């Protein structure tokens, strides 16, 4: 089963794949409150790896 991604997770993953900063294109609420949690969720799901946050 594919994991369901939130809009912020989808944006961060797209940015990681395209080589852009992860926070580019996030809304103000996503940027200010939940960025750390979003990155952690992508790490737990196995979609980002390492401290340099490269996509898997």
Coordinates of C-alpha atoms in Angstrom, one line a residue:
X1 CA 0.0 0.0 0.0
X2 CA 1.3 3.5 -0.9
X3 CA 1.6 5.9 2.0
X4 CA -0.7 8.9 1.6
X5 CA 1.2 12.2 1.6
X6 CA -0.1 15.5 2.9
X7 CA 0.2 18.5 0.5
X8 CA 3.3 19.8 2.5
X9 CA 5.0 16.4 2.3
X10 CA 4.3 16.2 -1.4
X11 CA 5.7 19.7 -1.9
X12 CA 8.9 18.9 0.1
X13 CA 9.4 15.6 -1.7
X14 CA 9.0 17.3 -5.1
X15 CA 11.5 20.0 -4.1
X16 CA 14.0 17.3 -2.9
X17 CA 13.7 15.4 -6.2
X18 CA 14.1 18.6 -8.3
X19 CA 17.1 19.8 -6.2
X20 CA 15.3 22.9 -4.8
X21 CA 15.3 24.0 -1.1
X22 CA 12.7 21.8 0.8
X23 CA 10.8 24.8 2.1
X24 CA 10.2 26.4 -1.3
X25 CA 6.5 26.7 -2.1
X26 CA 5.1 25.9 1.3
X27 CA 2.3 28.1 2.8
X28 CA 3.0 30.3 5.7
X29 CA 1.4 28.0 8.2
X30 CA 3.2 24.9 6.9
X31 CA 6.5 26.8 6.9
X32 CA 6.3 28.3 10.4
X33 CA 4.8 25.4 12.4
X34 CA 5.2 22.0 10.9
X35 CA 8.4 21.9 8.7
X36 CA 10.4 19.8 11.2
X37 CA 7.5 17.3 11.7
X38 CA 7.0 17.1 7.9
X39 CA 10.7 16.3 7.3
X40 CA 10.6 13.7 10.1
X41 CA 7.5 12.0 8.6
X42 CA 9.3 11.8 5.2
X43 CA 12.3 10.2 6.9
X44 CA 10.1 7.7 8.7
X45 CA 8.3 6.8 5.5
X46 CA 11.7 6.2 3.9
X47 CA 11.3 8.9 1.3
X48 CA 14.2 11.0 2.4
X49 CA 17.5 9.8 3.8
X50 CA 20.4 11.2 5.8
X51 CA 21.1 14.6 7.2
X52 CA 21.4 16.0 3.7
X53 CA 17.8 15.0 3.0
X54 CA 18.3 13.2 -0.3
X55 CA 15.3 11.4 -1.9
X56 CA 15.4 7.6 -2.0

